[in-house]
Each structure stands twice: as C-alpha cells, then as structure tokens.
Amino acid sequence: MWTRGEYWKTLTCITTCTLTDNPTYIWYKNGHKVKEDTSSLYSDSFSDADSYSCAVKNHEDHHSPAVCLQVKVTGGHQDKTLTCITTCTLTDNPTYIWYKNGQVVTEKTSLYSVYPNAVDSYFCAVKGHEDLHSPAVYKPKTSVSVSPSGEIVEGSSVTLTCSSDANLPVQSYTWWYKKNGGDYQSMTGPQHVFSQIQSSDTGEYYCQAQNEMGTDRSRTINMDVKYGPRNTSVSVSPSGEIVEDSSVTLTCSSDANPPVDKYTWYKKNGASLTGSENTFLITNINSEDSGEYYCEAESIYGSLNSSSVSVDVQC
C-alpha cells in the first residue's frame, strides 16, 4: 500500500504469508537494496522515475511487485496525449482510470487525450489499485518575485526570480519586458540580476515557464526605479536684457523620481534667499540685484546644485 504525503511518501510492505515473530523487511529501490528493518514501513522523498519493492528476509525470491506509476506527456501545442506507465505486474488488459482535478473522468486504455489549461491537473491509476495512482501532471503555475522587496533605488542590486510549481520539469523560462513605453523584448533564464539598476530599467516585466503540458505566464511587475535629483539647471525669464524696475523670474528645473520636494535659492557670495518653490520672483529689480544665482534641488534620495546664471540689471 502507498499513502501519499505532502512531500514524502510512505510505503507499507504487506504479506499474506505466515511469518515468524518480528520479521525483517528488505526494501529495494530500482532493484538495489536500500534498507533492512523490522518495520514494514519505508518513507522517502520519491522521484517519479524510481521504482520500489519489498521482501521478507530469507524469502528474497518472493519480493513484491515494483511500485511505479507515472504519466508521460506527448503532443503538440493545441492538444496533448497522456500515457499511463507502470512497472507493476498487471493482469492482461488492465483498465486504467484517469482523473482530472481529482475526479474520475474516464476508464479506458492507458492513453488519454487532453487540452490542458492553467488550472487542470491529471493523474492515472490501474483499476483495483486506485490508491497507487501516479503523481499529477499539469502546466506550470508561475510566479515572480523581486529581491530586495520595497522601493528600488538606482545603483542598487536587484534580482528578478521566476519560479514555478510544476510536477513535470520546467523546460524553459523566458522573461518579457518593456522599458519606458518601448516594445517588448525577451531574455531567458529563471533569474535576471541588475548589478547596478538604472532608471532606464523602469518598465513592465513578466515571465513564462514552459513544460511538456504547456506554458504559463506570471503576473506583471511594474518596476519603478527611484533616483535623486539630476540635470539641475536655472533659467531666467524674460531672456535677454534686464531693465531696472522690471520683474524677473528664475526657474529651477531638475529630473528626479519621486519629484523634487524642496528647492533652495542662493545668490553667489551671499546668503540663501527666501522661498522653497521651483521659481524665484524678483519684482522691481535694481542694480543691487545683479549677480550670480543658483538653486539646490532636494528629494529623499539626495540633492544637487545647479550651475549659476548671471543676472545683469541695466540702468
């Protein structure tokens, strides 16, 4: 008898022969002895490709049939053919039972044709031995994660990982991404590492995992790379000659994500000026206002000064 656990399975060696007290059981894996114990139980992490049998010590020539049942998948992209394969000793013309999502769907030959989708799983059993059914096969159930979690700051190391819950091995992982509104591009592999991520890496990312049952797509990650102020500059309006008693506006511009939240204005060789907006208005300007002006743009990710501009007031 074979009972299934979440990760491990337990085999029980059952015999109808008359045995002495406390017999010793011998367990075989793929024809090789792996355990000898007085317990009739054997627990292990089982692979679909392995077969197991047991015998009572001193009666090794009367070992049990091997326990091994699995589903082989063949076919194209529209449809798949499932084949129930067993190494157990069976009667002639056994009846195979096919299950979809744990429910019996047909009793027929060892072949079963399906159109797999993202949620359905399939397994098989031999009639009369339903407790020895195969592991389930299904399309990958794909997810994606970002490390470290939280905000992504320019210059840091970021790893995207594509993972999949799939009983059948994943044959390929493909990442699809679209940066700053461009076209989608692809890259392969379960992981993608940005050793020093840049603002140009901002965009949409998702991955696809493929196995013999088909392909599944993860959710889309909108990766937003944060960075401090850069390209800070000052412009003067109106441009050209500045006449005494006119009004002049200085404007501080800076590229930052998130946007700059504080501006500080300075007159060269003087103290900082009043105001924290990105514009600085000088009304009724006079010759004493002539000089070099610059600004400082500041956000939570840093600050950056502009180069200075010259304001020359004509009398």
PDB file of C-alpha atoms in Angstrom:
ATOM      1  CA  MET A   1       0.000   0.000   0.000  1.00  0.00           C
ATOM      2  CA  TRP A   2       1.230   3.502  -0.843  1.00  0.00           C
ATOM      3  CA  THR A   3      -0.030   6.533   1.104  1.00  0.00           C
ATOM      4  CA  ARG A   4       0.837   9.981  -0.168  1.00  0.00           C
ATOM      5  CA  GLY A   5       2.180  12.832   1.984  1.00  0.00           C
ATOM      6  CA  GLU A   6       2.810  16.435   1.041  1.00  0.00           C
ATOM      7  CA  TYR A   7       6.499  15.936   0.350  1.00  0.00           C
ATOM      8  CA  TRP A   8       7.283  12.412   1.460  1.00  0.00           C
ATOM      9  CA  LYS A   9       5.529   9.146   0.733  1.00  0.00           C
ATOM     10  CA  THR A  10       5.300   6.055   2.935  1.00  0.00           C
ATOM     11  CA  LEU A  11       5.302   2.518   1.552  1.00  0.00           C
ATOM     12  CA  THR A  12       3.928  -0.394   3.593  1.00  0.00           C
ATOM     13  CA  CYS A  13       5.050  -3.959   2.854  1.00  0.00           C
ATOM     14  CA  ILE A  14       2.013  -6.269   3.162  1.00  0.00           C
ATOM     15  CA  THR A  15       2.154 -10.058   3.017  1.00  0.00           C
ATOM     16  CA  THR A  16      -0.403 -12.866   3.367  1.00  0.00           C
ATOM     17  CA  CYS A  17       2.276 -15.451   4.176  1.00  0.00           C
ATOM     18  CA  THR A  18       2.651 -16.894   7.681  1.00  0.00           C
ATOM     19  CA  LEU A  19       5.722 -15.240   9.194  1.00  0.00           C
ATOM     20  CA  THR A  20       7.783 -15.717  12.343  1.00  0.00           C
ATOM     21  CA  ASP A  21       7.574 -13.064  15.031  1.00  0.00           C
ATOM     22  CA  ASN A  22       9.288  -9.774  14.184  1.00  0.00           C
ATOM     23  CA  PRO A  23      10.268 -10.494  10.586  1.00  0.00           C
ATOM     24  CA  THR A  24      12.889  -8.337   8.904  1.00  0.00           C
ATOM     25  CA  TYR A  25      11.802  -6.438   5.791  1.00  0.00           C
ATOM     26  CA  ILE A  26      14.150  -5.606   2.934  1.00  0.00           C
ATOM     27  CA  TRP A  27      13.437  -2.612   0.705  1.00  0.00           C
ATOM     28  CA  TYR A  28      14.704  -2.240  -2.874  1.00  0.00           C
ATOM     29  CA  LYS A  29      14.989   0.920  -4.966  1.00  0.00           C
ATOM     30  CA  ASN A  30      15.406   0.408  -8.692  1.00  0.00           C
ATOM     31  CA  GLY A  31      16.424  -3.191  -7.961  1.00  0.00           C
ATOM     32  CA  HIS A  32      19.073  -2.294  -5.352  1.00  0.00           C
ATOM     33  CA  LYS A  33      18.714  -2.928  -1.625  1.00  0.00           C
ATOM     34  CA  VAL A  34      18.385   0.352   0.287  1.00  0.00           C
ATOM     35  CA  LYS A  35      17.045  -0.640   3.711  1.00  0.00           C
ATOM     36  CA  GLU A  36      16.731  -3.612   6.056  1.00  0.00           C
ATOM     37  CA  ASP A  37      14.484  -3.143   9.073  1.00  0.00           C
ATOM     38  CA  THR A  38      11.970  -4.879  11.301  1.00  0.00           C
ATOM     39  CA  SER A  39       9.466  -2.160  10.413  1.00  0.00           C
ATOM     40  CA  SER A  40       7.227  -2.806   7.416  1.00  0.00           C
ATOM     41  CA  LEU A  41       7.171   0.939   6.673  1.00  0.00           C
ATOM     42  CA  TYR A  42       9.550   2.813   4.405  1.00  0.00           C
ATOM     43  CA  SER A  43       9.440   6.619   3.988  1.00  0.00           C
ATOM     44  CA  ASP A  44      11.391   8.583   1.430  1.00  0.00           C
ATOM     45  CA  SER A  45      11.253  11.563  -0.939  1.00  0.00           C
ATOM     46  CA  PHE A  46      10.156   9.787  -4.069  1.00  0.00           C
ATOM     47  CA  SER A  47      11.026  10.531  -7.685  1.00  0.00           C
ATOM     48  CA  ASP A  48       8.628   9.696 -10.491  1.00  0.00           C
ATOM     49  CA  ALA A  49      11.358   7.708 -12.243  1.00  0.00           C
ATOM     50  CA  ASP A  50      12.136   5.393  -9.279  1.00  0.00           C
ATOM     51  CA  SER A  51      10.563   2.009  -8.566  1.00  0.00           C
ATOM     52  CA  TYR A  52      10.336   0.279  -5.164  1.00  0.00           C
ATOM     53  CA  SER A  53       9.687  -3.240  -3.954  1.00  0.00           C
ATOM     54  CA  CYS A  54       9.979  -5.151  -0.689  1.00  0.00           C
ATOM     55  CA  ALA A  55      10.679  -8.670   0.542  1.00  0.00           C
ATOM     56  CA  VAL A  56      10.889 -10.586   3.827  1.00  0.00           C
ATOM     57  CA  LYS A  57      14.440 -11.550   4.791  1.00  0.00           C
ATOM     58  CA  ASN A  58      15.323 -15.119   3.820  1.00  0.00           C
ATOM     59  CA  HIS A  59      12.475 -15.022   1.291  1.00  0.00           C
ATOM     60  CA  GLU A  60      14.005 -12.501  -1.108  1.00  0.00           C
ATOM     61  CA  ASP A  61      12.929 -14.539  -4.133  1.00  0.00           C
ATOM     62  CA  HIS A  62       9.305 -13.683  -3.266  1.00  0.00           C
ATOM     63  CA  HIS A  63       9.579  -9.884  -3.361  1.00  0.00           C
ATOM     64  CA  SER A  64       6.585  -7.673  -4.067  1.00  0.00           C
ATOM     65  CA  PRO A  65       5.842  -6.156  -7.481  1.00  0.00           C
ATOM     66  CA  ALA A  66       7.562  -2.820  -8.009  1.00  0.00           C
ATOM     67  CA  VAL A  67       5.505   0.283  -7.239  1.00  0.00           C
ATOM     68  CA  CYS A  68       5.979   2.774 -10.026  1.00  0.00           C
ATOM     69  CA  LEU A  69       3.253   4.637 -11.902  1.00  0.00           C
ATOM     70  CA  GLN A  70       3.734   7.807 -13.888  1.00  0.00           C
ATOM     71  CA  VAL A  71       2.244   9.833 -16.740  1.00  0.00           C
ATOM     72  CA  LYS A  72       4.162  10.520 -19.941  1.00  0.00           C
ATOM     73  CA  VAL A  73       3.124  13.566 -21.990  1.00  0.00           C
ATOM     74  CA  THR A  74       3.415  13.815 -25.782  1.00  0.00           C
ATOM     75  CA  GLY A  75       1.802  16.001 -28.413  1.00  0.00           C
ATOM     76  CA  GLY A  76       1.858  19.443 -29.978  1.00  0.00           C
ATOM     77  CA  HIS A  77       0.960  22.990 -28.776  1.00  0.00           C
ATOM     78  CA  GLN A  78      -3.249  22.580 -29.379  1.00  0.00           C
ATOM     79  CA  ASP A  79      -3.613  19.108 -27.720  1.00  0.00           C
ATOM     80  CA  LYS A  80      -1.597  16.502 -25.576  1.00  0.00           C
ATOM     81  CA  THR A  81      -1.657  12.712 -25.272  1.00  0.00           C
ATOM     82  CA  LEU A  82      -1.141  11.320 -21.773  1.00  0.00           C
ATOM     83  CA  THR A  83       0.206   7.777 -21.357  1.00  0.00           C
ATOM     84  CA  CYS A  84      -0.117   5.911 -18.057  1.00  0.00           C
ATOM     85  CA  ILE A  85       3.080   3.928 -17.490  1.00  0.00           C
ATOM     86  CA  THR A  86       3.545   1.303 -14.777  1.00  0.00           C
ATOM     87  CA  THR A  87       6.190  -1.284 -13.936  1.00  0.00           C
ATOM     88  CA  CYS A  88       3.830  -3.199 -11.673  1.00  0.00           C
ATOM     89  CA  THR A  89       2.886  -6.760 -12.630  1.00  0.00           C
ATOM     90  CA  LEU A  90      -0.627  -6.474 -14.084  1.00  0.00           C
ATOM     91  CA  THR A  91      -3.278  -8.855 -15.346  1.00  0.00           C
ATOM     92  CA  ASP A  92      -3.960  -8.983 -19.064  1.00  0.00           C
ATOM     93  CA  ASN A  93      -5.865  -5.979 -20.441  1.00  0.00           C
ATOM     94  CA  PRO A  94      -5.933  -3.875 -17.267  1.00  0.00           C
ATOM     95  CA  THR A  95      -8.353  -0.958 -17.052  1.00  0.00           C
ATOM     96  CA  TYR A  96      -6.806   2.466 -16.498  1.00  0.00           C
ATOM     97  CA  ILE A  97      -8.633   5.177 -14.600  1.00  0.00           C
ATOM     98  CA  TRP A  98      -7.967   8.803 -15.497  1.00  0.00           C
ATOM     99  CA  TYR A  99      -8.554  11.665 -13.082  1.00  0.00           C
ATOM    100  CA  LYS A 100      -8.952  15.365 -13.803  1.00  0.00           C
ATOM    101  CA  ASN A 101      -8.562  17.664 -10.784  1.00  0.00           C
ATOM    102  CA  GLY A 102      -9.007  14.643  -8.520  1.00  0.00           C
ATOM    103  CA  GLN A 103     -12.251  13.474 -10.137  1.00  0.00           C
ATOM    104  CA  VAL A 104     -12.625  10.364 -12.305  1.00  0.00           C
ATOM    105  CA  VAL A 105     -13.236  11.345 -15.924  1.00  0.00           C
ATOM    106  CA  THR A 106     -12.825   8.067 -17.805  1.00  0.00           C
ATOM    107  CA  GLU A 107     -11.986   4.369 -17.530  1.00  0.00           C
ATOM    108  CA  LYS A 108     -10.223   3.199 -20.662  1.00  0.00           C
ATOM    109  CA  THR A 109      -6.817   2.337 -22.091  1.00  0.00           C
ATOM    110  CA  SER A 110      -3.502   3.739 -20.949  1.00  0.00           C
ATOM    111  CA  LEU A 111      -3.846   6.655 -23.421  1.00  0.00           C
ATOM    112  CA  TYR A 112      -5.866   9.802 -22.787  1.00  0.00           C
ATOM    113  CA  SER A 113      -6.031  12.963 -24.942  1.00  0.00           C
ATOM    114  CA  VAL A 114      -6.477  16.336 -23.260  1.00  0.00           C
ATOM    115  CA  TYR A 115      -6.407  20.078 -23.981  1.00  0.00           C
ATOM    116  CA  PRO A 116      -4.505  21.338 -20.914  1.00  0.00           C
ATOM    117  CA  ASN A 117      -5.062  24.754 -19.405  1.00  0.00           C
ATOM    118  CA  ALA A 118      -3.573  26.624 -16.487  1.00  0.00           C
ATOM    119  CA  VAL A 119      -5.727  25.080 -13.740  1.00  0.00           C
ATOM    120  CA  ASP A 120      -6.293  21.419 -14.659  1.00  0.00           C
ATOM    121  CA  SER A 121      -4.192  18.532 -13.371  1.00  0.00           C
ATOM    122  CA  TYR A 122      -4.297  14.877 -14.413  1.00  0.00           C
ATOM    123  CA  PHE A 123      -3.204  11.542 -12.953  1.00  0.00           C
ATOM    124  CA  CYS A 124      -3.931   7.876 -13.572  1.00  0.00           C
ATOM    125  CA  ALA A 125      -4.361   4.608 -11.714  1.00  0.00           C
ATOM    126  CA  VAL A 126      -4.958   0.944 -12.521  1.00  0.00           C
ATOM    127  CA  LYS A 127      -8.450  -0.228 -11.662  1.00  0.00           C
ATOM    128  CA  GLY A 128      -8.390  -2.207  -8.453  1.00  0.00           C
ATOM    129  CA  HIS A 129      -5.255  -0.340  -7.292  1.00  0.00           C
ATOM    130  CA  GLU A 130      -6.633   3.206  -7.125  1.00  0.00           C
ATOM    131  CA  ASP A 131      -4.561   4.012  -4.026  1.00  0.00           C
ATOM    132  CA  LEU A 132      -1.387   3.603  -6.128  1.00  0.00           C
ATOM    133  CA  HIS A 133      -2.136   6.436  -8.547  1.00  0.00           C
ATOM    134  CA  SER A 134       0.555   8.383 -10.374  1.00  0.00           C
ATOM    135  CA  PRO A 135       1.725  11.866  -9.428  1.00  0.00           C
ATOM    136  CA  ALA A 136      -0.357  14.596 -11.065  1.00  0.00           C
ATOM    137  CA  VAL A 137       0.846  16.388 -14.199  1.00  0.00           C
ATOM    138  CA  TYR A 138      -0.132  19.950 -15.051  1.00  0.00           C
ATOM    139  CA  LYS A 139       1.047  23.146 -16.703  1.00  0.00           C
ATOM    140  CA  PRO A 140       3.452  25.297 -14.685  1.00  0.00           C
ATOM    141  CA  LYS A 141       1.928  27.592 -12.083  1.00  0.00           C
ATOM    142  CA  THR A 142       4.275  30.519 -12.466  1.00  0.00           C
ATOM    143  CA  SER A 143       5.115  33.330 -10.060  1.00  0.00           C
ATOM    144  CA  VAL A 144       7.661  36.123  -9.965  1.00  0.00           C
ATOM    145  CA  SER A 145       9.439  37.881  -7.105  1.00  0.00           C
ATOM    146  CA  VAL A 146      11.719  40.888  -6.678  1.00  0.00           C
ATOM    147  CA  SER A 147      14.620  40.998  -4.224  1.00  0.00           C
ATOM    148  CA  PRO A 148      15.010  43.097  -2.227  1.00  0.00           C
ATOM    149  CA  SER A 149      11.352  43.933  -1.799  1.00  0.00           C
ATOM    150  CA  GLY A 150      10.224  47.528  -1.344  1.00  0.00           C
ATOM    151  CA  GLU A 151      11.403  50.583  -3.260  1.00  0.00           C
ATOM    152  CA  ILE A 152      14.073  50.117  -5.924  1.00  0.00           C
ATOM    153  CA  VAL A 153      16.804  52.766  -5.888  1.00  0.00           C
ATOM    154  CA  GLU A 154      19.119  53.486  -8.811  1.00  0.00           C
ATOM    155  CA  GLY A 155      22.553  51.928  -8.419  1.00  0.00           C
ATOM    156  CA  SER A 156      21.372  49.099  -6.157  1.00  0.00           C
ATOM    157  CA  SER A 157      21.441  45.389  -6.962  1.00  0.00           C
ATOM    158  CA  VAL A 158      18.047  43.894  -7.863  1.00  0.00           C
ATOM    159  CA  THR A 159      17.182  40.275  -8.694  1.00  0.00           C
ATOM    160  CA  LEU A 160      14.067  39.123 -10.539  1.00  0.00           C
ATOM    161  CA  THR A 161      13.241  35.455  -9.945  1.00  0.00           C
ATOM    162  CA  CYS A 162      10.778  33.356 -11.921  1.00  0.00           C
ATOM    163  CA  SER A 163       9.617  30.223 -10.107  1.00  0.00           C
ATOM    164  CA  SER A 164       7.100  27.544 -10.927  1.00  0.00           C
ATOM    165  CA  ASP A 165       5.117  24.849  -9.173  1.00  0.00           C
ATOM    166  CA  ALA A 166       5.288  22.078 -11.766  1.00  0.00           C
ATOM    167  CA  ASN A 167       5.424  18.311 -11.254  1.00  0.00           C
ATOM    168  CA  LEU A 168       6.815  17.928 -14.755  1.00  0.00           C
ATOM    169  CA  PRO A 169      10.205  19.658 -15.057  1.00  0.00           C
ATOM    170  CA  VAL A 170      10.208  23.182 -16.453  1.00  0.00           C
ATOM    171  CA  GLN A 171      11.954  23.141 -19.835  1.00  0.00           C
ATOM    172  CA  SER A 172      12.452  26.886 -20.242  1.00  0.00           C
ATOM    173  CA  TYR A 173      11.961  30.248 -18.531  1.00  0.00           C
ATOM    174  CA  THR A 174      11.503  33.392 -20.628  1.00  0.00           C
ATOM    175  CA  TRP A 175      11.365  36.974 -19.343  1.00  0.00           C
ATOM    176  CA  TRP A 176       9.438  39.602 -21.280  1.00  0.00           C
ATOM    177  CA  TYR A 177       9.955  43.278 -20.524  1.00  0.00           C
ATOM    178  CA  LYS A 178       9.010  46.697 -21.873  1.00  0.00           C
ATOM    179  CA  LYS A 179      11.113  49.665 -20.763  1.00  0.00           C
ATOM    180  CA  ASN A 180       9.721  53.204 -20.671  1.00  0.00           C
ATOM    181  CA  GLY A 181       6.920  52.546 -23.124  1.00  0.00           C
ATOM    182  CA  GLY A 182       9.052  50.758 -25.737  1.00  0.00           C
ATOM    183  CA  ASP A 183       8.401  47.408 -27.409  1.00  0.00           C
ATOM    184  CA  TYR A 184       8.538  44.108 -25.534  1.00  0.00           C
ATOM    185  CA  GLN A 185      11.885  42.301 -25.574  1.00  0.00           C
ATOM    186  CA  SER A 186      12.867  38.908 -24.159  1.00  0.00           C
ATOM    187  CA  MET A 187      15.635  37.257 -22.159  1.00  0.00           C
ATOM    188  CA  THR A 188      15.975  33.666 -20.941  1.00  0.00           C
ATOM    189  CA  GLY A 189      16.656  32.006 -17.604  1.00  0.00           C
ATOM    190  CA  PRO A 190      14.822  31.774 -14.257  1.00  0.00           C
ATOM    191  CA  GLN A 191      16.699  34.779 -12.819  1.00  0.00           C
ATOM    192  CA  HIS A 192      17.726  38.199 -14.060  1.00  0.00           C
ATOM    193  CA  VAL A 193      20.164  40.251 -11.987  1.00  0.00           C
ATOM    194  CA  PHE A 194      20.648  44.020 -12.268  1.00  0.00           C
ATOM    195  CA  SER A 195      24.021  44.554 -10.565  1.00  0.00           C
ATOM    196  CA  GLN A 196      23.522  48.350 -10.673  1.00  0.00           C
ATOM    197  CA  ILE A 197      19.985  49.084 -11.765  1.00  0.00           C
ATOM    198  CA  GLN A 198      19.381  52.266 -13.751  1.00  0.00           C
ATOM    199  CA  SER A 199      16.343  54.493 -14.240  1.00  0.00           C
ATOM    200  CA  SER A 200      16.282  53.285 -17.850  1.00  0.00           C
ATOM    201  CA  ASP A 201      15.331  49.838 -16.481  1.00  0.00           C
ATOM    202  CA  THR A 202      11.958  51.194 -15.332  1.00  0.00           C
ATOM    203  CA  GLY A 203       9.175  49.273 -17.037  1.00  0.00           C
ATOM    204  CA  GLU A 204       6.931  46.178 -17.104  1.00  0.00           C
ATOM    205  CA  TYR A 205       8.327  42.684 -16.520  1.00  0.00           C
ATOM    206  CA  TYR A 206       6.751  39.225 -16.524  1.00  0.00           C
ATOM    207  CA  CYS A 207       7.992  35.683 -17.079  1.00  0.00           C
ATOM    208  CA  GLN A 208       6.762  32.498 -18.749  1.00  0.00           C
ATOM    209  CA  ALA A 209       7.551  28.926 -17.716  1.00  0.00           C
ATOM    210  CA  GLN A 210       7.100  26.019 -20.094  1.00  0.00           C
ATOM    211  CA  ASN A 211       6.931  22.261 -19.548  1.00  0.00           C
ATOM    212  CA  GLU A 212       5.523  19.357 -21.572  1.00  0.00           C
ATOM    213  CA  MET A 213       1.953  20.307 -20.608  1.00  0.00           C
ATOM    214  CA  GLY A 214       2.237  23.890 -21.823  1.00  0.00           C
ATOM    215  CA  THR A 215       3.179  27.455 -20.884  1.00  0.00           C
ATOM    216  CA  ASP A 216       2.039  29.700 -18.047  1.00  0.00           C
ATOM    217  CA  ARG A 217       2.588  33.434 -17.578  1.00  0.00           C
ATOM    218  CA  SER A 218       3.265  35.193 -14.287  1.00  0.00           C
ATOM    219  CA  ARG A 219       1.719  38.450 -13.144  1.00  0.00           C
ATOM    220  CA  THR A 220       3.286  41.663 -14.488  1.00  0.00           C
ATOM    221  CA  ILE A 221       5.682  43.602 -12.272  1.00  0.00           C
ATOM    222  CA  ASN A 222       5.758  47.374 -12.778  1.00  0.00           C
ATOM    223  CA  MET A 223       9.315  48.176 -11.774  1.00  0.00           C
ATOM    224  CA  ASP A 224       9.773  51.843 -10.859  1.00  0.00           C
ATOM    225  CA  VAL A 225      13.411  52.791 -10.254  1.00  0.00           C
ATOM    226  CA  LYS A 226      13.847  55.718  -7.850  1.00  0.00           C
ATOM    227  CA  TYR A 227      16.672  58.260  -8.178  1.00  0.00           C
ATOM    228  CA  GLY A 228      17.737  61.574  -6.709  1.00  0.00           C
ATOM    229  CA  PRO A 229      17.881  64.977  -8.486  1.00  0.00           C
ATOM    230  CA  ARG A 230      19.969  65.253 -11.623  1.00  0.00           C
ATOM    231  CA  ASN A 231      20.331  67.687 -14.537  1.00  0.00           C
ATOM    232  CA  THR A 232      19.519  70.574 -12.221  1.00  0.00           C
ATOM    233  CA  SER A 233      19.532  73.938 -14.020  1.00  0.00           C
ATOM    234  CA  VAL A 234      18.264  77.530 -13.730  1.00  0.00           C
ATOM    235  CA  SER A 235      16.576  79.574 -16.456  1.00  0.00           C
ATOM    236  CA  VAL A 236      15.836  83.335 -16.493  1.00  0.00           C
ATOM    237  CA  SER A 237      12.643  84.937 -17.795  1.00  0.00           C
ATOM    238  CA  PRO A 238      12.459  87.196 -19.668  1.00  0.00           C
ATOM    239  CA  SER A 239      15.602  86.266 -21.527  1.00  0.00           C
ATOM    240  CA  GLY A 240      17.809  88.985 -22.943  1.00  0.00           C
ATOM    241  CA  GLU A 241      18.429  92.406 -21.441  1.00  0.00           C
ATOM    242  CA  ILE A 242      17.051  93.011 -17.930  1.00  0.00           C
ATOM    243  CA  VAL A 243      15.891  96.574 -17.275  1.00  0.00           C
ATOM    244  CA  GLU A 244      15.749  98.182 -13.845  1.00  0.00           C
ATOM    245  CA  ASP A 245      12.291  98.202 -12.168  1.00  0.00           C
ATOM    246  CA  SER A 246      11.104  95.235 -14.259  1.00  0.00           C
ATOM    247  CA  SER A 247      10.162  91.778 -12.896  1.00  0.00           C
ATOM    248  CA  VAL A 248      12.390  88.725 -13.387  1.00  0.00           C
ATOM    249  CA  THR A 249      11.560  85.078 -12.716  1.00  0.00           C
ATOM    250  CA  LEU A 250      14.212  82.440 -12.051  1.00  0.00           C
ATOM    251  CA  THR A 251      13.084  78.824 -12.581  1.00  0.00           C
ATOM    252  CA  CYS A 252      14.868  75.770 -11.169  1.00  0.00           C
ATOM    253  CA  SER A 253      14.407  72.504 -13.119  1.00  0.00           C
ATOM    254  CA  SER A 254      15.538  69.045 -12.081  1.00  0.00           C
ATOM    255  CA  ASP A 255      14.866  65.444 -13.079  1.00  0.00           C
ATOM    256  CA  ALA A 256      14.097  63.171 -10.098  1.00  0.00           C
ATOM    257  CA  ASN A 257      11.900  60.196  -9.152  1.00  0.00           C
ATOM    258  CA  PRO A 258       9.971  60.916  -6.987  1.00  0.00           C
ATOM    259  CA  PRO A 259       9.862  64.617  -7.983  1.00  0.00           C
ATOM    260  CA  VAL A 260      11.922  67.187  -6.101  1.00  0.00           C
ATOM    261  CA  ASP A 261      10.056  68.316  -2.973  1.00  0.00           C
ATOM    262  CA  LYS A 262      12.294  71.198  -1.857  1.00  0.00           C
ATOM    263  CA  TYR A 263      14.144  73.974  -3.661  1.00  0.00           C
ATOM    264  CA  THR A 264      16.621  76.398  -2.079  1.00  0.00           C
ATOM    265  CA  TRP A 265      17.797  79.561  -3.839  1.00  0.00           C
ATOM    266  CA  TYR A 266      21.228  81.153  -3.426  1.00  0.00           C
ATOM    267  CA  LYS A 267      22.964  84.310  -4.608  1.00  0.00           C
ATOM    268  CA  LYS A 268      26.665  83.694  -5.069  1.00  0.00           C
ATOM    269  CA  ASN A 269      28.762  85.200  -2.282  1.00  0.00           C
ATOM    270  CA  GLY A 270      25.558  85.815  -0.357  1.00  0.00           C
ATOM    271  CA  ALA A 271      23.109  84.063   1.954  1.00  0.00           C
ATOM    272  CA  SER A 272      20.293  81.791   0.876  1.00  0.00           C
ATOM    273  CA  LEU A 273      17.190  83.525  -0.404  1.00  0.00           C
ATOM    274  CA  THR A 274      13.647  83.302   0.931  1.00  0.00           C
ATOM    275  CA  GLY A 275      11.384  80.676  -0.670  1.00  0.00           C
ATOM    276  CA  SER A 276      11.356  76.924  -1.337  1.00  0.00           C
ATOM    277  CA  GLU A 277       9.455  76.742  -4.654  1.00  0.00           C
ATOM    278  CA  ASN A 278      10.999  75.986  -8.012  1.00  0.00           C
ATOM    279  CA  THR A 279      10.506  79.631  -9.083  1.00  0.00           C
ATOM    280  CA  PHE A 280      12.015  82.763  -7.551  1.00  0.00           C
ATOM    281  CA  LEU A 281      10.432  86.127  -8.426  1.00  0.00           C
ATOM    282  CA  ILE A 282      12.311  89.423  -8.230  1.00  0.00           C
ATOM    283  CA  THR A 283       9.968  92.415  -8.577  1.00  0.00           C
ATOM    284  CA  ASN A 284      11.159  95.993  -9.225  1.00  0.00           C
ATOM    285  CA  ILE A 285      14.641  94.687  -9.873  1.00  0.00           C
ATOM    286  CA  ASN A 286      17.558  97.120  -9.464  1.00  0.00           C
ATOM    287  CA  SER A 287      21.319  97.117  -9.879  1.00  0.00           C
ATOM    288  CA  GLU A 288      21.842  95.703  -6.390  1.00  0.00           C
ATOM    289  CA  ASP A 289      20.089  92.503  -7.570  1.00  0.00           C
ATOM    290  CA  SER A 290      22.753  91.911 -10.208  1.00  0.00           C
ATOM    291  CA  GLY A 291      24.883  88.824  -9.580  1.00  0.00           C
ATOM    292  CA  GLU A 292      25.159  85.035  -9.933  1.00  0.00           C
ATOM    293  CA  TYR A 293      22.175  82.888  -8.874  1.00  0.00           C
ATOM    294  CA  TYR A 294      21.840  79.125  -8.470  1.00  0.00           C
ATOM    295  CA  CYS A 295      19.440  76.648  -6.860  1.00  0.00           C
ATOM    296  CA  GLU A 296      19.587  73.401  -4.902  1.00  0.00           C
ATOM    297  CA  ALA A 297      17.053  70.643  -5.703  1.00  0.00           C
ATOM    298  CA  GLU A 298      16.404  68.133  -2.919  1.00  0.00           C
ATOM    299  CA  SER A 299      14.432  64.888  -2.541  1.00  0.00           C
ATOM    300  CA  ILE A 300      14.526  61.937  -0.160  1.00  0.00           C
ATOM    301  CA  TYR A 301      17.215  60.355  -2.366  1.00  0.00           C
ATOM    302  CA  GLY A 302      19.651  63.273  -2.377  1.00  0.00           C
ATOM    303  CA  SER A 303      20.271  66.845  -3.531  1.00  0.00           C
ATOM    304  CA  LEU A 304      22.054  68.567  -6.384  1.00  0.00           C
ATOM    305  CA  ASN A 305      23.060  72.185  -7.054  1.00  0.00           C
ATOM    306  CA  SER A 306      22.636  73.818 -10.424  1.00  0.00           C
ATOM    307  CA  SER A 307      25.325  75.796 -12.179  1.00  0.00           C
ATOM    308  CA  SER A 308      24.917  79.540 -11.701  1.00  0.00           C
ATOM    309  CA  VAL A 309      23.319  82.029 -14.095  1.00  0.00           C
ATOM    310  CA  SER A 310      24.192  85.673 -14.350  1.00  0.00           C
ATOM    311  CA  VAL A 311      21.610  88.394 -13.810  1.00  0.00           C
ATOM    312  CA  ASP A 312      22.862  91.773 -15.112  1.00  0.00           C
ATOM    313  CA  VAL A 313      20.473  94.697 -14.469  1.00  0.00           C
ATOM    314  CA  GLN A 314      20.789  97.598 -16.890  1.00  0.00           C
ATOM    315  CA  CYS A 315      20.145 101.096 -15.533  1.00  0.00           C
TER     316      CYS A 315
END
